[in-house]
Amino acid sequence: MVDWKPIQKVPSATTLDNLDQLNNLGNTSVYLTSKEGIDADPQPAWLGGIKPDQDGRTQDAISSTIILRDHGDGILDAFYFYFYAYNQGNTVLGMEFGDHIGDWEHNMIRFSEGVPQAIWYSQHASGQAFTFGATEKNGKRPIAYSGNGTHANYAISGKHDHTIPGFNLPDGLIVDQTDSGTLWDPILSAYVYNYDASEGTFQAYDSGYPVNWLNFNGQWGDDALPGGPELFGQKKYVAGPNGPKFKKLVRDKVCPSSPCVVLPFRIWENQTLEEHRQRTESS
């Protein structure tokens, strides 16, 4: 849709292979709009997504995308994008804000000569960066905790106030909740691509991976509903997000913007994942 009106002359079956054709029918004003609507009652089951199985795989669903950008000087950025069907916003003063269909979040790991150096955790319109050694690991792989409902990525479990973006205080007015819940291994159900920054093009690592959807310029969800409750300029329902190509795939630092602070603190030094889970459950 554009301006809440169905687009005419769309492909008879919209797929990941032809999604970029919508750029000619509205460009960034195109919204992939749910048939039921974000305010449907009851809400459709698909809004709950697919729970990973015991191995951490989302069965019968490609739920993430890995995009590699090689700087050509020994530096390589590996982006891990996660797609969620629905974002449930935070509750402030008894009112819920920031709900929207479709949600993209990501981590980015920067490698130097094949050795991981730092990792970025996206959090709403901001985020945090840590040295790779500072993060909690499952074996050699870093852990990201997904905020309940909002899906913002955090390096530790617990409460995260984001009233001031990037500060992540232990409590406050606008709080994300994270814990050691279901483990999701996004690489088990993912499409993998290389991004050529000089050409602005994507190449699939497997011929079976669709590519054209990465060039879609529109929004992955409904447009914001007009009207509705509003507090301090914030609304309950907001528009869906744009896709991975708009998440600063080309960046000098591990952060997408400056200033870039890479925190060197060891968060869970000498603590295994199981020990951390036991500590979380007992606290």
mmCIF file of N, CA and C in Angstrom, residues 20-146:
data_model
loop_
_atom_site.group_PDB
_atom_site.id
_atom_site.type_symbol
_atom_site.label_atom_id
_atom_site.label_comp_id
_atom_site.label_asym_id
_atom_site.label_seq_id
_atom_site.Cartn_x
_atom_site.Cartn_y
_atom_site.Cartn_z
ATOM 1 N N ASP A 20 11.541 -6.068 -5.301
ATOM 2 C CA ASP A 20 12.130 -4.789 -5.707
ATOM 3 C C ASP A 20 11.329 -4.091 -6.804
ATOM 4 N N GLN A 21 10.434 -4.815 -7.491
ATOM 5 C CA GLN A 21 9.603 -4.184 -8.512
ATOM 6 C C GLN A 21 8.652 -3.150 -7.913
ATOM 7 N N LEU A 22 8.387 -3.262 -6.611
ATOM 8 C CA LEU A 22 7.523 -2.289 -5.942
ATOM 9 C C LEU A 22 8.182 -0.923 -5.855
ATOM 10 N N ASN A 23 9.502 -0.856 -6.044
ATOM 11 C CA ASN A 23 10.183 0.444 -6.028
ATOM 12 C C ASN A 23 9.643 1.365 -7.119
ATOM 13 N N ASN A 24 9.186 0.777 -8.224
ATOM 14 C CA ASN A 24 8.660 1.575 -9.332
ATOM 15 C C ASN A 24 7.215 2.008 -9.106
ATOM 16 N N LEU A 25 6.624 1.531 -8.010
ATOM 17 C CA LEU A 25 5.214 1.815 -7.740
ATOM 18 C C LEU A 25 5.016 2.624 -6.467
ATOM 19 N N GLY A 26 6.084 3.260 -6.005
ATOM 20 C CA GLY A 26 5.957 4.067 -4.789
ATOM 21 C C GLY A 26 7.252 4.231 -4.030
ATOM 22 N N ASN A 27 8.276 3.462 -4.415
ATOM 23 C CA ASN A 27 9.598 3.572 -3.810
ATOM 24 C C ASN A 27 9.531 3.469 -2.284
ATOM 25 N N THR A 28 10.066 4.443 -1.551
ATOM 26 C CA THR A 28 10.121 4.343 -0.083
ATOM 27 C C THR A 28 8.754 4.526 0.571
ATOM 28 N N SER A 29 7.742 4.919 -0.206
ATOM 29 C CA SER A 29 6.396 5.106 0.347
ATOM 30 C C SER A 29 5.583 3.814 0.377
ATOM 31 N N VAL A 30 6.160 2.729 -0.136
ATOM 32 C CA VAL A 30 5.455 1.444 -0.166
ATOM 33 C C VAL A 30 5.545 0.773 1.205
ATOM 34 N N TYR A 31 4.407 0.300 1.699
ATOM 35 C CA TYR A 31 4.341 -0.435 2.964
ATOM 36 C C TYR A 31 3.789 -1.835 2.703
ATOM 37 N N LEU A 32 4.531 -2.853 3.121
ATOM 38 C CA LEU A 32 4.045 -4.233 3.023
ATOM 39 C C LEU A 32 2.999 -4.415 4.122
ATOM 40 N N THR A 33 1.753 -4.315 3.768
ATOM 41 C CA THR A 33 0.672 -4.174 4.736
ATOM 42 C C THR A 33 -0.005 -5.505 5.027
ATOM 43 N N SER A 34 -0.192 -5.801 6.297
ATOM 44 C CA SER A 34 -0.825 -7.056 6.693
ATOM 45 C C SER A 34 -2.315 -7.039 6.337
ATOM 46 N N LYS A 35 -2.823 -8.182 5.902
ATOM 47 C CA LYS A 35 -4.233 -8.266 5.520
ATOM 48 C C LYS A 35 -5.154 -8.028 6.711
ATOM 49 N N GLU A 36 -4.765 -8.549 7.887
ATOM 50 C CA GLU A 36 -5.627 -8.418 9.059
ATOM 51 C C GLU A 36 -5.552 -7.028 9.680
ATOM 52 N N GLY A 37 -4.381 -6.388 9.597
ATOM 53 C CA GLY A 37 -4.211 -5.094 10.245
ATOM 54 C C GLY A 37 -3.650 -5.231 11.639
ATOM 55 N N ILE A 38 -2.837 -4.276 12.053
ATOM 56 C CA ILE A 38 -2.161 -4.351 13.332
ATOM 57 C C ILE A 38 -3.132 -4.301 14.509
ATOM 58 N N ASP A 39 -4.318 -3.704 14.302
ATOM 59 C CA ASP A 39 -5.290 -3.580 15.382
ATOM 60 C C ASP A 39 -6.354 -4.674 15.330
ATOM 61 N N ALA A 40 -6.083 -5.761 14.584
ATOM 62 C CA ALA A 40 -7.056 -6.856 14.472
ATOM 63 C C ALA A 40 -7.324 -7.482 15.839
ATOM 64 N N ASP A 41 -8.577 -7.862 16.064
ATOM 65 C CA ASP A 41 -8.970 -8.501 17.325
ATOM 66 C C ASP A 41 -9.889 -9.675 16.998
ATOM 67 N N PRO A 42 -9.445 -10.930 17.235
ATOM 68 C CA PRO A 42 -8.159 -11.280 17.846
ATOM 69 C C PRO A 42 -7.003 -11.120 16.865
ATOM 70 N N GLN A 43 -5.808 -10.964 17.401
ATOM 71 C CA GLN A 43 -4.637 -10.842 16.549
ATOM 72 C C GLN A 43 -4.332 -12.189 15.885
ATOM 73 N N PRO A 44 -3.905 -12.181 14.632
ATOM 74 C CA PRO A 44 -3.612 -13.437 13.935
ATOM 75 C C PRO A 44 -2.430 -14.173 14.553
ATOM 76 N N ALA A 45 -2.438 -15.489 14.436
ATOM 77 C CA ALA A 45 -1.406 -16.315 15.072
ATOM 78 C C ALA A 45 -0.007 -16.009 14.539
ATOM 79 N N TRP A 46 0.101 -15.593 13.263
ATOM 80 C CA TRP A 46 1.425 -15.380 12.672
ATOM 81 C C TRP A 46 2.200 -14.253 13.347
ATOM 82 N N LEU A 47 1.500 -13.376 14.073
ATOM 83 C CA LEU A 47 2.205 -12.299 14.769
ATOM 84 C C LEU A 47 3.169 -12.841 15.824
ATOM 85 N N GLY A 48 2.912 -14.076 16.287
ATOM 86 C CA GLY A 48 3.781 -14.678 17.295
ATOM 87 C C GLY A 48 5.063 -15.257 16.736
ATOM 88 N N GLY A 49 5.211 -15.265 15.405
ATOM 89 C CA GLY A 49 6.426 -15.800 14.806
ATOM 90 C C GLY A 49 6.532 -17.304 14.975
ATOM 91 N N ILE A 50 7.744 -17.817 14.843
ATOM 92 C CA ILE A 50 8.017 -19.249 14.977
ATOM 93 C C ILE A 50 9.060 -19.457 16.064
ATOM 94 N N LYS A 51 8.725 -20.240 17.056
ATOM 95 C CA LYS A 51 9.649 -20.482 18.162
ATOM 96 C C LYS A 51 10.747 -21.447 17.713
ATOM 97 N N PRO A 52 12.007 -21.136 17.988
ATOM 98 C CA PRO A 52 13.094 -22.058 17.632
ATOM 99 C C PRO A 52 12.938 -23.401 18.332
ATOM 100 N N ASP A 53 13.404 -24.463 17.666
ATOM 101 C CA ASP A 53 13.335 -25.787 18.259
ATOM 102 C C ASP A 53 14.495 -25.996 19.229
ATOM 103 N N GLN A 54 14.681 -27.236 19.686
ATOM 104 C CA GLN A 54 15.691 -27.513 20.700
ATOM 105 C C GLN A 54 17.110 -27.255 20.198
ATOM 106 N N ASP A 55 17.294 -27.223 18.887
ATOM 107 C CA ASP A 55 18.609 -26.930 18.322
ATOM 108 C C ASP A 55 18.806 -25.443 18.042
ATOM 109 N N GLY A 56 17.745 -24.649 18.266
ATOM 110 C CA GLY A 56 17.839 -23.224 18.003
ATOM 111 C C GLY A 56 17.455 -22.850 16.586
ATOM 112 N N ARG A 57 16.827 -23.760 15.850
ATOM 113 C CA ARG A 57 16.455 -23.525 14.453
ATOM 114 C C ARG A 57 14.975 -23.154 14.347
ATOM 115 N N THR A 58 14.658 -22.179 13.499
ATOM 116 C CA THR A 58 13.263 -21.876 13.195
ATOM 117 C C THR A 58 12.846 -22.753 12.016
ATOM 118 N N GLN A 59 12.170 -23.825 12.340
ATOM 119 C CA GLN A 59 11.797 -24.811 11.330
ATOM 120 C C GLN A 59 10.889 -24.202 10.266
ATOM 121 N N ASP A 60 11.186 -24.504 8.997
ATOM 122 C CA ASP A 60 10.358 -24.088 7.867
ATOM 123 C C ASP A 60 10.243 -22.577 7.737
ATOM 124 N N ALA A 61 11.232 -21.845 8.249
ATOM 125 C CA ALA A 61 11.211 -20.386 8.124
ATOM 126 C C ALA A 61 12.636 -19.854 8.080
ATOM 127 N N ILE A 62 12.946 -19.083 7.043
ATOM 128 C CA ILE A 62 14.210 -18.356 7.010
ATOM 129 C C ILE A 62 13.994 -17.076 7.807
ATOM 130 N N SER A 63 14.603 -16.991 8.955
ATOM 131 C CA SER A 63 14.300 -15.906 9.894
ATOM 132 C C SER A 63 15.432 -14.907 10.050
ATOM 133 N N SER A 64 16.547 -15.111 9.361
ATOM 134 C CA SER A 64 17.656 -14.175 9.488
ATOM 135 C C SER A 64 18.445 -14.114 8.182
ATOM 136 N N THR A 65 19.266 -13.086 8.099
ATOM 137 C CA THR A 65 20.086 -12.843 6.918
ATOM 138 C C THR A 65 21.478 -12.430 7.358
ATOM 139 N N ILE A 66 22.486 -13.045 6.775
ATOM 140 C CA ILE A 66 23.872 -12.692 7.062
ATOM 141 C C ILE A 66 24.438 -11.979 5.842
ATOM 142 N N ILE A 67 24.994 -10.791 6.065
ATOM 143 C CA ILE A 67 25.561 -10.003 4.978
ATOM 144 C C ILE A 67 27.011 -9.662 5.319
ATOM 145 N N LEU A 68 27.930 -10.034 4.420
ATOM 146 C CA LEU A 68 29.353 -9.794 4.640
ATOM 147 C C LEU A 68 29.815 -8.626 3.776
ATOM 148 N N ARG A 69 30.542 -7.709 4.402
ATOM 149 C CA ARG A 69 31.121 -6.600 3.664
ATOM 150 C C ARG A 69 32.631 -6.597 3.900
ATOM 151 N N ASP A 70 33.388 -6.869 2.849
ATOM 152 C CA ASP A 70 34.848 -6.917 2.919
ATOM 153 C C ASP A 70 35.406 -5.537 2.577
ATOM 154 N N HIS A 71 36.154 -4.947 3.515
ATOM 155 C CA HIS A 71 36.747 -3.626 3.283
ATOM 156 C C HIS A 71 37.913 -3.693 2.299
ATOM 157 N N GLY A 72 38.502 -4.902 2.121
ATOM 158 C CA GLY A 72 39.616 -5.055 1.200
ATOM 159 C C GLY A 72 40.971 -4.792 1.794
ATOM 160 N N ASP A 73 41.037 -4.497 3.082
ATOM 161 C CA ASP A 73 42.312 -4.223 3.738
ATOM 162 C C ASP A 73 42.517 -5.104 4.962
ATOM 163 N N GLY A 74 41.895 -6.301 4.919
ATOM 164 C CA GLY A 74 41.975 -7.218 6.060
ATOM 165 C C GLY A 74 40.815 -7.068 7.018
ATOM 166 N N ILE A 75 39.981 -6.033 6.831
ATOM 167 C CA ILE A 75 38.822 -5.807 7.690
ATOM 168 C C ILE A 75 37.575 -6.356 7.006
ATOM 169 N N LEU A 76 36.794 -7.129 7.738
ATOM 170 C CA LEU A 76 35.539 -7.662 7.238
ATOM 171 C C LEU A 76 34.456 -7.469 8.283
ATOM 172 N N ASP A 77 33.307 -6.974 7.849
ATOM 173 C CA ASP A 77 32.157 -6.803 8.730
ATOM 174 C C ASP A 77 31.115 -7.872 8.412
ATOM 175 N N ALA A 78 30.708 -8.607 9.435
ATOM 176 C CA ALA A 78 29.671 -9.633 9.283
ATOM 177 C C ALA A 78 28.414 -9.161 10.001
ATOM 178 N N PHE A 79 27.380 -8.873 9.222
ATOM 179 C CA PHE A 79 26.101 -8.412 9.766
ATOM 180 C C PHE A 79 25.158 -9.602 9.917
ATOM 181 N N TYR A 80 24.540 -9.690 11.085
ATOM 182 C CA TYR A 80 23.553 -10.731 11.360
ATOM 183 C C TYR A 80 22.217 -10.029 11.582
ATOM 184 N N PHE A 81 21.336 -10.109 10.588
ATOM 185 C CA PHE A 81 20.035 -9.455 10.657
ATOM 186 C C PHE A 81 18.965 -10.449 11.075
ATOM 187 N N TYR A 82 18.069 -9.995 11.956
ATOM 188 C CA TYR A 82 16.996 -10.837 12.476
ATOM 189 C C TYR A 82 15.661 -10.187 12.139
ATOM 190 N N PHE A 83 14.761 -10.983 11.558
ATOM 191 C CA PHE A 83 13.444 -10.455 11.219
ATOM 192 C C PHE A 83 12.392 -11.012 12.174
ATOM 193 N N TYR A 84 11.549 -10.111 12.671
ATOM 194 C CA TYR A 84 10.444 -10.478 13.557
ATOM 195 C C TYR A 84 9.137 -9.997 12.930
ATOM 196 N N ALA A 85 8.072 -10.785 13.100
ATOM 197 C CA ALA A 85 6.786 -10.446 12.486
ATOM 198 C C ALA A 85 6.136 -9.245 13.157
ATOM 199 N N TYR A 86 6.416 -9.042 14.439
ATOM 200 C CA TYR A 86 5.680 -8.008 15.187
ATOM 201 C C TYR A 86 6.562 -7.438 16.287
ATOM 202 N N ASN A 87 6.521 -6.128 16.437
ATOM 203 C CA ASN A 87 7.231 -5.448 17.513
ATOM 204 C C ASN A 87 6.212 -4.902 18.510
ATOM 205 N N GLN A 88 6.301 -5.374 19.755
ATOM 206 C CA GLN A 88 5.437 -4.847 20.809
ATOM 207 C C GLN A 88 6.242 -3.840 21.620
ATOM 208 N N GLY A 89 5.784 -2.599 21.639
ATOM 209 C CA GLY A 89 6.530 -1.525 22.275
ATOM 210 C C GLY A 89 6.508 -1.581 23.791
ATOM 211 N N ASN A 90 7.184 -0.616 24.398
ATOM 212 C CA ASN A 90 7.262 -0.520 25.853
ATOM 213 C C ASN A 90 5.990 0.101 26.430
ATOM 214 N N THR A 91 5.732 -0.209 27.692
ATOM 215 C CA THR A 91 4.612 0.389 28.415
ATOM 216 C C THR A 91 5.140 1.498 29.319
ATOM 217 N N VAL A 92 4.601 2.689 29.147
ATOM 218 C CA VAL A 92 5.017 3.855 29.923
ATOM 219 C C VAL A 92 3.773 4.493 30.530
ATOM 220 N N LEU A 93 3.778 4.646 31.844
ATOM 221 C CA LEU A 93 2.646 5.251 32.557
ATOM 222 C C LEU A 93 1.331 4.553 32.199
ATOM 223 N N GLY A 94 1.413 3.232 32.080
ATOM 224 C CA GLY A 94 0.238 2.421 31.819
ATOM 225 C C GLY A 94 -0.215 2.403 30.375
ATOM 226 N N MET A 95 0.551 3.044 29.467
ATOM 227 C CA MET A 95 0.179 3.075 28.059
ATOM 228 C C MET A 95 1.295 2.456 27.225
ATOM 229 N N GLU A 96 0.897 1.686 26.209
ATOM 230 C CA GLU A 96 1.873 0.995 25.357
ATOM 231 C C GLU A 96 2.146 1.819 24.105
ATOM 232 N N PHE A 97 3.455 1.926 23.760
ATOM 233 C CA PHE A 97 3.839 2.744 22.629
ATOM 234 C C PHE A 97 4.822 1.991 21.729
ATOM 235 N N GLY A 98 4.781 2.300 20.444
ATOM 236 C CA GLY A 98 5.774 1.775 19.516
ATOM 237 C C GLY A 98 5.462 0.421 18.929
ATOM 238 N N ASP A 99 4.193 -0.008 18.909
ATOM 239 C CA ASP A 99 3.837 -1.285 18.283
ATOM 240 C C ASP A 99 3.907 -1.142 16.765
ATOM 241 N N HIS A 100 4.452 -2.142 16.083
ATOM 242 C CA HIS A 100 4.424 -2.120 14.621
ATOM 243 C C HIS A 100 4.618 -3.512 14.045
ATOM 244 N N ILE A 101 4.052 -3.713 12.853
ATOM 245 C CA ILE A 101 4.228 -4.952 12.108
ATOM 246 C C ILE A 101 5.624 -4.950 11.499
ATOM 247 N N GLY A 102 6.325 -6.084 11.587
ATOM 248 C CA GLY A 102 7.655 -6.209 11.003
ATOM 249 C C GLY A 102 8.709 -5.520 11.854
ATOM 250 N N ASP A 103 9.856 -6.195 12.023
ATOM 251 C CA ASP A 103 10.935 -5.604 12.810
ATOM 252 C C ASP A 103 12.269 -6.198 12.359
ATOM 253 N N TRP A 104 13.223 -5.333 12.062
ATOM 254 C CA TRP A 104 14.584 -5.758 11.737
ATOM 255 C C TRP A 104 15.527 -5.280 12.839
ATOM 256 N N GLU A 105 16.319 -6.190 13.393
ATOM 257 C CA GLU A 105 17.396 -5.842 14.325
ATOM 258 C C GLU A 105 18.664 -6.549 13.851
ATOM 259 N N HIS A 106 19.820 -6.141 14.397
ATOM 260 C CA HIS A 106 21.050 -6.790 13.935
ATOM 261 C C HIS A 106 22.190 -6.666 14.934
ATOM 262 N N ASN A 107 23.108 -7.599 14.795
ATOM 263 C CA ASN A 107 24.448 -7.503 15.361
ATOM 264 C C ASN A 107 25.432 -7.392 14.210
ATOM 265 N N MET A 108 26.551 -6.735 14.451
ATOM 266 C CA MET A 108 27.621 -6.716 13.466
ATOM 267 C C MET A 108 28.932 -7.030 14.167
ATOM 268 N N ILE A 109 29.652 -8.012 13.642
ATOM 269 C CA ILE A 109 30.962 -8.374 14.194
ATOM 270 C C ILE A 109 32.034 -7.920 13.213
ATOM 271 N N ARG A 110 32.992 -7.168 13.727
ATOM 272 C CA ARG A 110 34.108 -6.717 12.885
ATOM 273 C C ARG A 110 35.302 -7.640 13.078
ATOM 274 N N PHE A 111 35.844 -8.130 11.952
ATOM 275 C CA PHE A 111 37.002 -9.005 11.949
ATOM 276 C C PHE A 111 38.198 -8.262 11.364
ATOM 277 N N SER A 112 39.375 -8.545 11.902
ATOM 278 C CA SER A 112 40.634 -8.053 11.340
ATOM 279 C C SER A 112 41.531 -9.250 11.092
ATOM 280 N N GLU A 113 41.866 -9.476 9.826
ATOM 281 C CA GLU A 113 42.669 -10.642 9.439
ATOM 282 C C GLU A 113 42.067 -11.933 9.983
ATOM 283 N N GLY A 114 40.744 -12.022 9.938
ATOM 284 C CA GLY A 114 40.030 -13.224 10.359
ATOM 285 C C GLY A 114 39.791 -13.355 11.844
ATOM 286 N N VAL A 115 40.235 -12.377 12.637
ATOM 287 C CA VAL A 115 40.072 -12.436 14.097
ATOM 288 C C VAL A 115 38.998 -11.431 14.521
ATOM 289 N N PRO A 116 37.958 -11.862 15.253
ATOM 290 C CA PRO A 116 36.910 -10.932 15.679
ATOM 291 C C PRO A 116 37.449 -9.895 16.662
ATOM 292 N N GLN A 117 37.088 -8.641 16.432
ATOM 293 C CA GLN A 117 37.605 -7.537 17.236
ATOM 294 C C GLN A 117 36.537 -6.864 18.094
ATOM 295 N N ALA A 118 35.370 -6.643 17.506
ATOM 296 C CA ALA A 118 34.326 -5.887 18.207
ATOM 297 C C ALA A 118 32.967 -6.310 17.677
ATOM 298 N N ILE A 119 31.913 -5.967 18.441
ATOM 299 C CA ILE A 119 30.553 -6.346 18.052
ATOM 300 C C ILE A 119 29.594 -5.215 18.385
ATOM 301 N N TRP A 120 28.692 -4.965 17.451
ATOM 302 C CA TRP A 120 27.658 -3.936 17.611
ATOM 303 C C TRP A 120 26.325 -4.604 17.918
ATOM 304 N N TYR A 121 25.596 -4.041 18.897
ATOM 305 C CA TYR A 121 24.272 -4.507 19.273
ATOM 306 C C TYR A 121 23.272 -3.403 18.939
ATOM 307 N N SER A 122 22.376 -3.627 17.970
ATOM 308 C CA SER A 122 21.385 -2.605 17.632
ATOM 309 C C SER A 122 20.302 -2.562 18.711
ATOM 310 N N GLN A 123 19.919 -1.334 19.071
ATOM 311 C CA GLN A 123 18.908 -1.120 20.114
ATOM 312 C C GLN A 123 18.041 0.059 19.713
ATOM 313 N N HIS A 124 16.867 -0.231 19.158
ATOM 314 C CA HIS A 124 15.961 0.827 18.711
ATOM 315 C C HIS A 124 16.687 1.718 17.694
ATOM 316 N N ALA A 125 16.736 3.030 17.917
ATOM 317 C CA ALA A 125 17.396 3.920 16.963
ATOM 318 C C ALA A 125 18.876 4.092 17.279
ATOM 319 N N SER A 126 19.376 3.352 18.276
ATOM 320 C CA SER A 126 20.770 3.494 18.679
ATOM 321 C C SER A 126 21.374 2.104 18.896
ATOM 322 N N GLY A 127 22.264 1.963 19.887
ATOM 323 C CA GLY A 127 22.873 0.677 20.169
ATOM 324 C C GLY A 127 24.125 0.820 20.996
ATOM 325 N N GLN A 128 24.874 -0.284 21.131
ATOM 326 C CA GLN A 128 26.110 -0.312 21.899
ATOM 327 C C GLN A 128 27.138 -1.173 21.183
ATOM 328 N N ALA A 129 28.410 -0.826 21.388
ATOM 329 C CA ALA A 129 29.519 -1.610 20.841
ATOM 330 C C ALA A 129 30.411 -2.077 21.982
ATOM 331 N N PHE A 130 30.915 -3.305 21.853
ATOM 332 C CA PHE A 130 31.823 -3.885 22.840
ATOM 333 C C PHE A 130 33.005 -4.522 22.109
ATOM 334 N N THR A 131 34.124 -4.595 22.801
ATOM 335 C CA THR A 131 35.194 -5.431 22.270
ATOM 336 C C THR A 131 34.683 -6.867 22.264
ATOM 337 N N PHE A 132 35.167 -7.672 21.341
ATOM 338 C CA PHE A 132 34.686 -9.043 21.240
ATOM 339 C C PHE A 132 34.986 -9.810 22.524
ATOM 340 N N GLY A 133 36.133 -9.543 23.131
ATOM 341 C CA GLY A 133 36.499 -10.253 24.355
ATOM 342 C C GLY A 133 35.625 -9.917 25.540
ATOM 343 N N ALA A 134 34.894 -8.796 25.481
ATOM 344 C CA ALA A 134 34.087 -8.374 26.622
ATOM 345 C C ALA A 134 32.740 -9.077 26.680
ATOM 346 N N THR A 135 32.345 -9.752 25.607
ATOM 347 C CA THR A 135 30.991 -10.283 25.541
ATOM 348 C C THR A 135 30.896 -11.714 26.058
ATOM 349 N N GLU A 136 29.704 -12.037 26.535
ATOM 350 C CA GLU A 136 29.421 -13.408 26.981
ATOM 351 C C GLU A 136 29.413 -14.332 25.775
ATOM 352 N N LYS A 137 29.898 -15.548 25.962
ATOM 353 C CA LYS A 137 30.005 -16.495 24.851
ATOM 354 C C LYS A 137 29.262 -17.796 25.147
ATOM 355 N N ASN A 138 28.827 -18.439 24.081
ATOM 356 C CA ASN A 138 28.399 -19.830 24.109
ATOM 357 C C ASN A 138 29.439 -20.569 23.271
ATOM 358 N N GLY A 139 30.419 -21.177 23.922
ATOM 359 C CA GLY A 139 31.588 -21.674 23.214
ATOM 360 C C GLY A 139 32.412 -20.477 22.767
ATOM 361 N N LYS A 140 32.618 -20.339 21.462
ATOM 362 C CA LYS A 140 33.354 -19.190 20.932
ATOM 363 C C LYS A 140 32.430 -18.099 20.399
ATOM 364 N N ARG A 141 31.139 -18.360 20.417
ATOM 365 C CA ARG A 141 30.195 -17.441 19.779
ATOM 366 C C ARG A 141 29.559 -16.492 20.785
ATOM 367 N N PRO A 142 29.474 -15.207 20.450
ATOM 368 C CA PRO A 142 28.905 -14.227 21.389
ATOM 369 C C PRO A 142 27.395 -14.382 21.518
ATOM 370 N N ILE A 143 26.894 -13.989 22.686
ATOM 371 C CA ILE A 143 25.477 -14.056 22.997
ATOM 372 C C ILE A 143 24.856 -12.677 22.823
ATOM 373 N N ALA A 144 23.638 -12.634 22.268
ATOM 374 C CA ALA A 144 22.834 -11.415 22.246
ATOM 375 C C ALA A 144 21.504 -11.732 22.908
ATOM 376 N N TYR A 145 21.073 -10.859 23.793
ATOM 377 C CA TYR A 145 19.782 -11.019 24.459
ATOM 378 C C TYR A 145 18.770 -10.108 23.777
ATOM 379 N N SER A 146 17.656 -10.696 23.341
ATOM 380 C CA SER A 146 16.631 -9.954 22.607
ATOM 381 C C SER A 146 15.572 -9.441 23.575
#
